[in-house]
Amino acid sequence: MAKDSESLNFIEQIVEQDLAAGLPKEQLRFRFPPEPNGYLHIGHAASICLNFGLGERYNAPVNLRFDDTNPTKEEQEYVDAIKHDIEWLGFQWATECYSSDYFQQLYDWAIELIKSGKAYVDKQSAEAMAEQKGTPTSPGVESPHRNQSVEENLDLFQRMKAGEFEPGTHILRAKIDMASPNMLMRDPLLYRIVKKAHHRTGNDWCIYPMYDWTHGQSDYLESISHSICTLEFKSHRELYDWFLDQIADPDRLRPKQREFARRNLSYTVMSKRKLLELVQSKTVSGWDDPRMPTISGLRRRGYTPESIRKFSEVSGITKRDSVTDVSLLEFCIREDLNKNATRVMGVLDPVKLIITNYPEGKVEMLTAENNPEIENSGTHEVPFSRELYIEKEDFKESAGNKFFRLSIGKEVRLKNAYIIKAESVVKDNAGNIIEIHCTCDLDSRSGSGTESSERKVKGTLHWVSIQHAVKAEIREYDRLFFDEAPDSYSDRNFMEFVNPESLKIVETAFVEPFLQEAKLDDKFQFQRLGYFTLDKEAQAGQLIFNKTVGLKDSWAKQQPQAEQQKQPAAQQNQSQHQGQRSAINEIQKISKKYTNLSGDKLETARTNIAKLAEEVAYEELEPLFNTAAKKVGTRIGVMIALGVLLKKGQERNAAIEAFIEAGLQDSNELLVEEAKGIE
RNA sequence: UGCCUGGUGGUCUAAUGGUAGGACAUCGGUUUUUGAUAUCGGUAAUCAAGGUUCGAAUCCUUGCCGGGCAACCA
């Protein structure tokens, strides 16, 4: 355990090395630099936790700096939302900074650059300059304006600032190297003309500095020791350093940029542009829609700051790109809510239950523990009466002995109440069960201490007294996309993968009266169902709950298996377990090298996989559908095996279809071929 | 076709030349007035081929695969 916490991520190691090399600890300073053009999401949380975590670890200041150099996209609304989210996550910044505070200094430095012959004003169109820029494999050509006199450049730049020119007509560029293998070094843009009011500087400026000309200098001005950003900025580092070379005083702290991989979450998208598209297309109700991976969406959904911080911690920081499975996020929130959520009862899909031997009109106030995980968390009262609602799926007229719930002639415990036995049902003309009649062991009341109350019965159900039930709307959420990585396809738009069933509204659920007093940030566990929190749209007399996440449900997992057992292929399941396991493993081993093979060897491998697939159960194969896209070999092997299973009569399901579809879209020909073969 | 960068179980991550470990997921046992929680156990990985070394996930070479780079965005 102790060893785990000792293990440093590579950024922390860099800091340690710098300290060891003589950097005074007092000079450590970090920053989190969002652009206020959208809401923060769970990916930003990684960066926030990294930077502020570093601050906590070394007792160093962390600035919040808004990178606000593009007034066409940025708004005060986003500034406010970002600040709120960071505070909600539980972090405090040392200084609230804005790149726009440095506009004058940046301008002055630009003048110096021009004077030293290292920047010039270009008058060409964007298209012309793009063409001159060359390509990654061929060098660019120099602009005809590149060698203008310093005087002319100075004059033009000052007139740009004075508003004499229209947007797009003039631009300030650094003079570096049009043949550099790094495209960013091919005379990058420093300033462009934008005639739009800025959320902080108003109309003071009509020229705005570009990111590269701003970021490093802002770090320098704030004496940031470690400027941490995501991997796509790696190639900007050369420019970052070049600019600092031009302006930095060697006696002052020189910031250094380091990059880590951005965090992706499965079944969602994580770019502000795409999230904005979901908002603007009304696919979701807003940035804080509970299905959104935004901090505000997660908050509304019922996630806690602790769970998000924990998720960031266990996800880690590295340089390899990855897609973290949502199940890890769900684990983090369940872990927190299990410890802290108040236990209550609510019925989402009700059926009427009548206890025939319980007196009509009688009401008992029973005692319910608020939270068994917390000592002294107190209790609250739950009214009990003759007529109750229970969950439809908690009753079956007749069932096998694996069904721990209510069926005719069987007993179950009503949570915090009595043990009951189902006797009969009343059905409507269509054959639907509309009432369940049962009898109750009147000595068995929970906590009464009687012998009957101590009896062990296999199942326990949640319930609500009809007479006392409070109506509530329940909103249940599923993944927003049905593809694991909806934005990973070059030829398909991520919007094609939107899950049409991501929101399910239960208009009329019934909850216990205790919940009438629920407040906005309260966290509840609806026992046996999941974790719920009040939605901000709830009003007095109109309860609305968001389902944060369900409880783990090993019973639900058994269901599909039980159905499979009826099919002939399945009974070997147990006996051949060992054999099957090695078969699937063997397939994985062969597959891994698959793309390295050719000719006869390839053919042999394919045949072997197909042969081994005969021994494999579908349940073993399905997890491998999640194999990362880059592990093509494994995916090919799985595709071959899947083909064998389908031939044997395996029914197609959504997961299978999605896997085949992904295969068809892949760039690897072998994989496409296999996918086509079974399409 | 250039430059940069990365490849450890299904997923995420440790091991920094010396026992491939942890978490999630998954499977199974125990406990349980939540089929939850808790608890115990199982399955499962170093992209490949060569080389250096007593010893390689780690160093070298070659190859394979993934990501980034040609916005008046950040």
Short mmCIF file of C-alpha atoms in Angstrom, two decimals, chain A residues 400-595:
data_model
loop_
_atom_site.label_atom_id
_atom_site.label_comp_id
_atom_site.label_asym_id
_atom_site.label_seq_id
_atom_site.Cartn_x
_atom_site.Cartn_y
_atom_site.Cartn_z
CA GLY A 400 -37.18 -21.77 -9.82
CA ASN A 401 -35.30 -21.75 -6.54
CA LYS A 402 -32.67 -19.43 -7.95
CA PHE A 403 -35.25 -16.66 -7.89
CA PHE A 404 -34.92 -15.16 -4.41
CA ARG A 405 -37.90 -12.87 -4.79
CA LEU A 406 -41.61 -13.26 -4.34
CA SER A 407 -43.61 -16.05 -5.94
CA ILE A 408 -46.74 -17.94 -4.99
CA GLY A 409 -46.19 -19.94 -1.84
CA LYS A 410 -42.77 -18.46 -1.16
CA GLU A 411 -41.69 -16.08 1.57
CA VAL A 412 -39.66 -12.91 1.37
CA ARG A 413 -38.79 -10.15 3.80
CA LEU A 414 -40.13 -6.67 3.19
CA LYS A 415 -37.19 -4.44 4.08
CA ASN A 416 -37.54 -3.02 7.60
CA ALA A 417 -40.98 -4.67 7.92
CA TYR A 418 -42.49 -8.13 7.88
CA ILE A 419 -42.00 -11.48 6.24
CA ILE A 420 -44.76 -12.14 3.74
CA LYS A 421 -45.93 -15.10 1.69
CA ALA A 422 -47.67 -14.71 -1.69
CA GLU A 423 -51.01 -16.51 -1.93
CA SER A 424 -52.74 -15.48 -5.13
CA VAL A 425 -52.93 -12.92 -7.91
CA VAL A 426 -55.66 -10.89 -9.58
CA LYS A 427 -55.32 -10.37 -13.32
CA ASP A 428 -56.99 -8.08 -15.80
CA ASN A 429 -58.61 -9.31 -19.00
CA ALA A 430 -55.33 -9.19 -20.82
CA GLY A 431 -53.77 -11.48 -18.28
CA ASN A 432 -51.63 -8.83 -16.59
CA ILE A 433 -51.15 -9.13 -12.88
CA ILE A 434 -52.79 -6.14 -11.21
CA GLU A 435 -52.80 -7.30 -7.60
CA ILE A 436 -50.78 -9.71 -5.55
CA HIS A 437 -52.45 -11.06 -2.44
CA CYS A 438 -50.31 -12.29 0.36
CA THR A 439 -50.28 -13.03 4.05
CA CYS A 440 -47.88 -11.72 6.55
CA ASP A 441 -46.18 -13.23 9.59
CA LEU A 442 -47.34 -10.63 12.09
CA ASP A 443 -44.65 -11.66 14.59
CA SER A 444 -41.79 -11.02 12.19
CA ARG A 445 -41.50 -7.26 12.30
CA SER A 446 -37.92 -6.11 11.81
CA GLY A 447 -36.18 -5.19 15.00
CA SER A 448 -38.94 -6.50 17.24
CA GLY A 449 -36.60 -9.12 18.64
CA THR A 450 -39.09 -11.96 18.36
CA GLU A 451 -38.03 -15.35 17.17
CA SER A 452 -39.96 -14.80 13.96
CA SER A 453 -38.21 -11.54 13.32
CA GLU A 454 -34.88 -13.37 13.32
CA ARG A 455 -35.95 -15.90 10.73
CA LYS A 456 -33.78 -16.08 7.67
CA VAL A 457 -35.52 -15.81 4.34
CA LYS A 458 -33.65 -15.70 1.10
CA GLY A 459 -35.00 -12.52 -0.42
CA THR A 460 -35.64 -8.97 0.74
CA LEU A 461 -37.79 -6.54 -1.22
CA HIS A 462 -38.20 -2.78 -1.12
CA TRP A 463 -41.68 -1.34 -1.01
CA VAL A 464 -43.76 1.81 -0.51
CA SER A 465 -47.09 2.16 1.30
CA ILE A 466 -49.62 3.20 -1.34
CA GLN A 467 -51.53 5.49 0.97
CA HIS A 468 -48.35 7.37 1.90
CA ALA A 469 -46.47 7.13 -1.37
CA VAL A 470 -45.15 10.33 -2.90
CA LYS A 471 -45.06 10.63 -6.65
CA ALA A 472 -41.75 11.41 -8.25
CA GLU A 473 -40.31 11.61 -11.71
CA ILE A 474 -37.21 9.51 -12.24
CA ARG A 475 -34.69 10.10 -14.99
CA GLU A 476 -32.48 7.18 -15.88
CA TYR A 477 -29.47 7.57 -18.12
CA ASP A 478 -27.57 5.29 -20.39
CA ARG A 479 -24.35 5.94 -22.29
CA LEU A 480 -24.68 8.85 -24.72
CA PHE A 481 -23.04 6.87 -27.54
CA PHE A 482 -23.31 3.23 -28.37
CA ASP A 483 -19.78 3.08 -29.76
CA GLU A 484 -16.84 2.83 -27.41
CA ALA A 485 -14.91 5.55 -29.19
CA PRO A 486 -17.40 7.48 -31.32
CA ASP A 487 -14.90 10.02 -32.55
CA SER A 488 -12.24 7.53 -33.58
CA TYR A 489 -13.50 7.06 -37.14
CA SER A 490 -11.97 9.16 -39.87
CA ASP A 491 -14.83 8.55 -42.28
CA ARG A 492 -17.82 8.73 -39.96
CA ASN A 493 -19.19 11.52 -37.85
CA PHE A 494 -19.43 10.92 -34.14
CA MET A 495 -23.05 12.09 -34.19
CA GLU A 496 -23.97 8.91 -36.06
CA PHE A 497 -23.30 6.97 -32.90
CA VAL A 498 -25.58 8.88 -30.56
CA ASN A 499 -27.57 6.42 -28.48
CA PRO A 500 -31.25 7.26 -29.03
CA GLU A 501 -32.14 5.58 -25.74
CA SER A 502 -29.74 7.40 -23.48
CA LEU A 503 -32.55 9.04 -21.50
CA LYS A 504 -35.43 7.12 -20.00
CA ILE A 505 -38.01 9.02 -18.00
CA VAL A 506 -40.20 7.27 -15.46
CA GLU A 507 -43.04 9.77 -15.14
CA THR A 508 -44.63 8.29 -12.08
CA ALA A 509 -42.52 6.47 -9.58
CA PHE A 510 -43.47 6.21 -5.92
CA VAL A 511 -41.11 7.07 -3.13
CA GLU A 512 -41.33 7.09 0.63
CA PRO A 513 -42.51 10.35 2.23
CA PHE A 514 -39.11 10.97 3.84
CA LEU A 515 -37.94 12.09 0.40
CA GLN A 516 -40.28 15.06 0.35
CA GLU A 517 -37.60 16.87 2.29
CA ALA A 518 -34.82 16.02 -0.15
CA LYS A 519 -32.50 18.90 -0.96
CA LEU A 520 -30.50 19.56 -4.08
CA ASP A 521 -27.17 18.02 -3.16
CA ASP A 522 -28.50 15.17 -1.05
CA LYS A 523 -27.38 11.74 -2.12
CA PHE A 524 -29.68 8.76 -1.78
CA GLN A 525 -29.50 5.07 -2.34
CA PHE A 526 -32.84 3.74 -3.45
CA GLN A 527 -32.24 0.35 -1.96
CA ARG A 528 -31.71 -2.47 -4.45
CA LEU A 529 -31.93 0.02 -7.34
CA GLY A 530 -29.12 2.53 -7.33
CA TYR A 531 -28.01 5.99 -6.35
CA PHE A 532 -30.19 9.01 -6.95
CA THR A 533 -30.02 12.75 -6.47
CA LEU A 534 -32.54 15.54 -6.85
CA ASP A 535 -32.49 17.33 -10.19
CA LYS A 536 -32.30 21.09 -10.31
CA GLU A 537 -35.64 21.18 -12.13
CA ALA A 538 -37.47 19.71 -9.15
CA GLN A 539 -39.89 22.05 -7.40
CA ALA A 540 -41.99 22.01 -4.29
CA GLY A 541 -44.55 19.27 -4.83
CA GLN A 542 -42.76 17.94 -7.91
CA LEU A 543 -39.87 15.65 -7.09
CA ILE A 544 -37.47 14.82 -9.90
CA PHE A 545 -34.61 12.42 -9.29
CA ASN A 546 -31.63 11.68 -11.49
CA LYS A 547 -30.24 8.20 -11.35
CA THR A 548 -26.52 8.60 -10.84
CA VAL A 549 -25.59 4.96 -11.29
CA GLY A 550 -27.17 1.61 -10.56
CA LEU A 551 -26.05 -0.80 -7.89
CA LYS A 552 -23.96 -3.66 -9.18
CA ASP A 553 -26.41 -6.32 -10.17
CA SER A 554 -25.09 -9.86 -10.33
CA TRP A 555 -28.64 -11.17 -10.68
CA ALA A 556 -29.14 -9.24 -13.92
CA LYS A 557 -25.92 -10.77 -15.21
CA GLN A 558 -27.17 -14.26 -14.58
CA GLN A 559 -30.35 -13.75 -16.57
CA PRO A 560 -28.93 -13.95 -20.08
CA GLN A 561 -26.80 -16.92 -19.05
CA ALA A 562 -29.83 -18.71 -17.69
CA GLU A 563 -31.49 -18.30 -21.04
CA GLN A 564 -28.44 -19.67 -22.79
CA GLN A 565 -28.49 -22.76 -20.64
CA LYS A 566 -31.66 -23.78 -22.43
CA GLN A 567 -29.72 -23.95 -25.64
CA PRO A 568 -27.94 -27.19 -26.38
CA ALA A 569 -24.42 -25.84 -26.76
CA ALA A 570 -24.25 -24.50 -23.28
CA GLN A 571 -24.24 -27.43 -20.93
CA GLN A 572 -20.61 -28.18 -21.71
CA ASN A 573 -19.99 -24.80 -20.27
CA GLN A 574 -19.03 -26.10 -16.83
CA SER A 575 -17.18 -29.25 -17.62
CA GLN A 576 -15.02 -27.81 -20.33
CA HIS A 577 -14.31 -24.64 -18.49
CA GLN A 578 -10.59 -25.26 -18.24
CA GLY A 579 -10.28 -26.34 -21.84
CA GLN A 580 -12.21 -23.38 -23.10
CA ARG A 581 -10.14 -21.00 -21.14
CA SER A 582 -6.95 -22.18 -22.70
CA ALA A 583 -8.60 -22.14 -26.12
CA ILE A 584 -9.45 -18.47 -25.88
CA ASN A 585 -6.00 -17.75 -24.50
CA GLU A 586 -4.40 -19.67 -27.30
CA ILE A 587 -6.39 -17.64 -29.81
CA GLN A 588 -5.16 -14.44 -28.19
CA LYS A 589 -1.58 -15.60 -28.37
CA ILE A 590 -1.77 -16.55 -32.03
CA SER A 591 -3.70 -13.41 -32.92
CA LYS A 592 -1.20 -11.07 -31.40
CA LYS A 593 1.38 -11.94 -34.01
CA TYR A 594 -1.16 -12.28 -36.78
CA THR A 595 -0.28 -9.11 -38.64
#
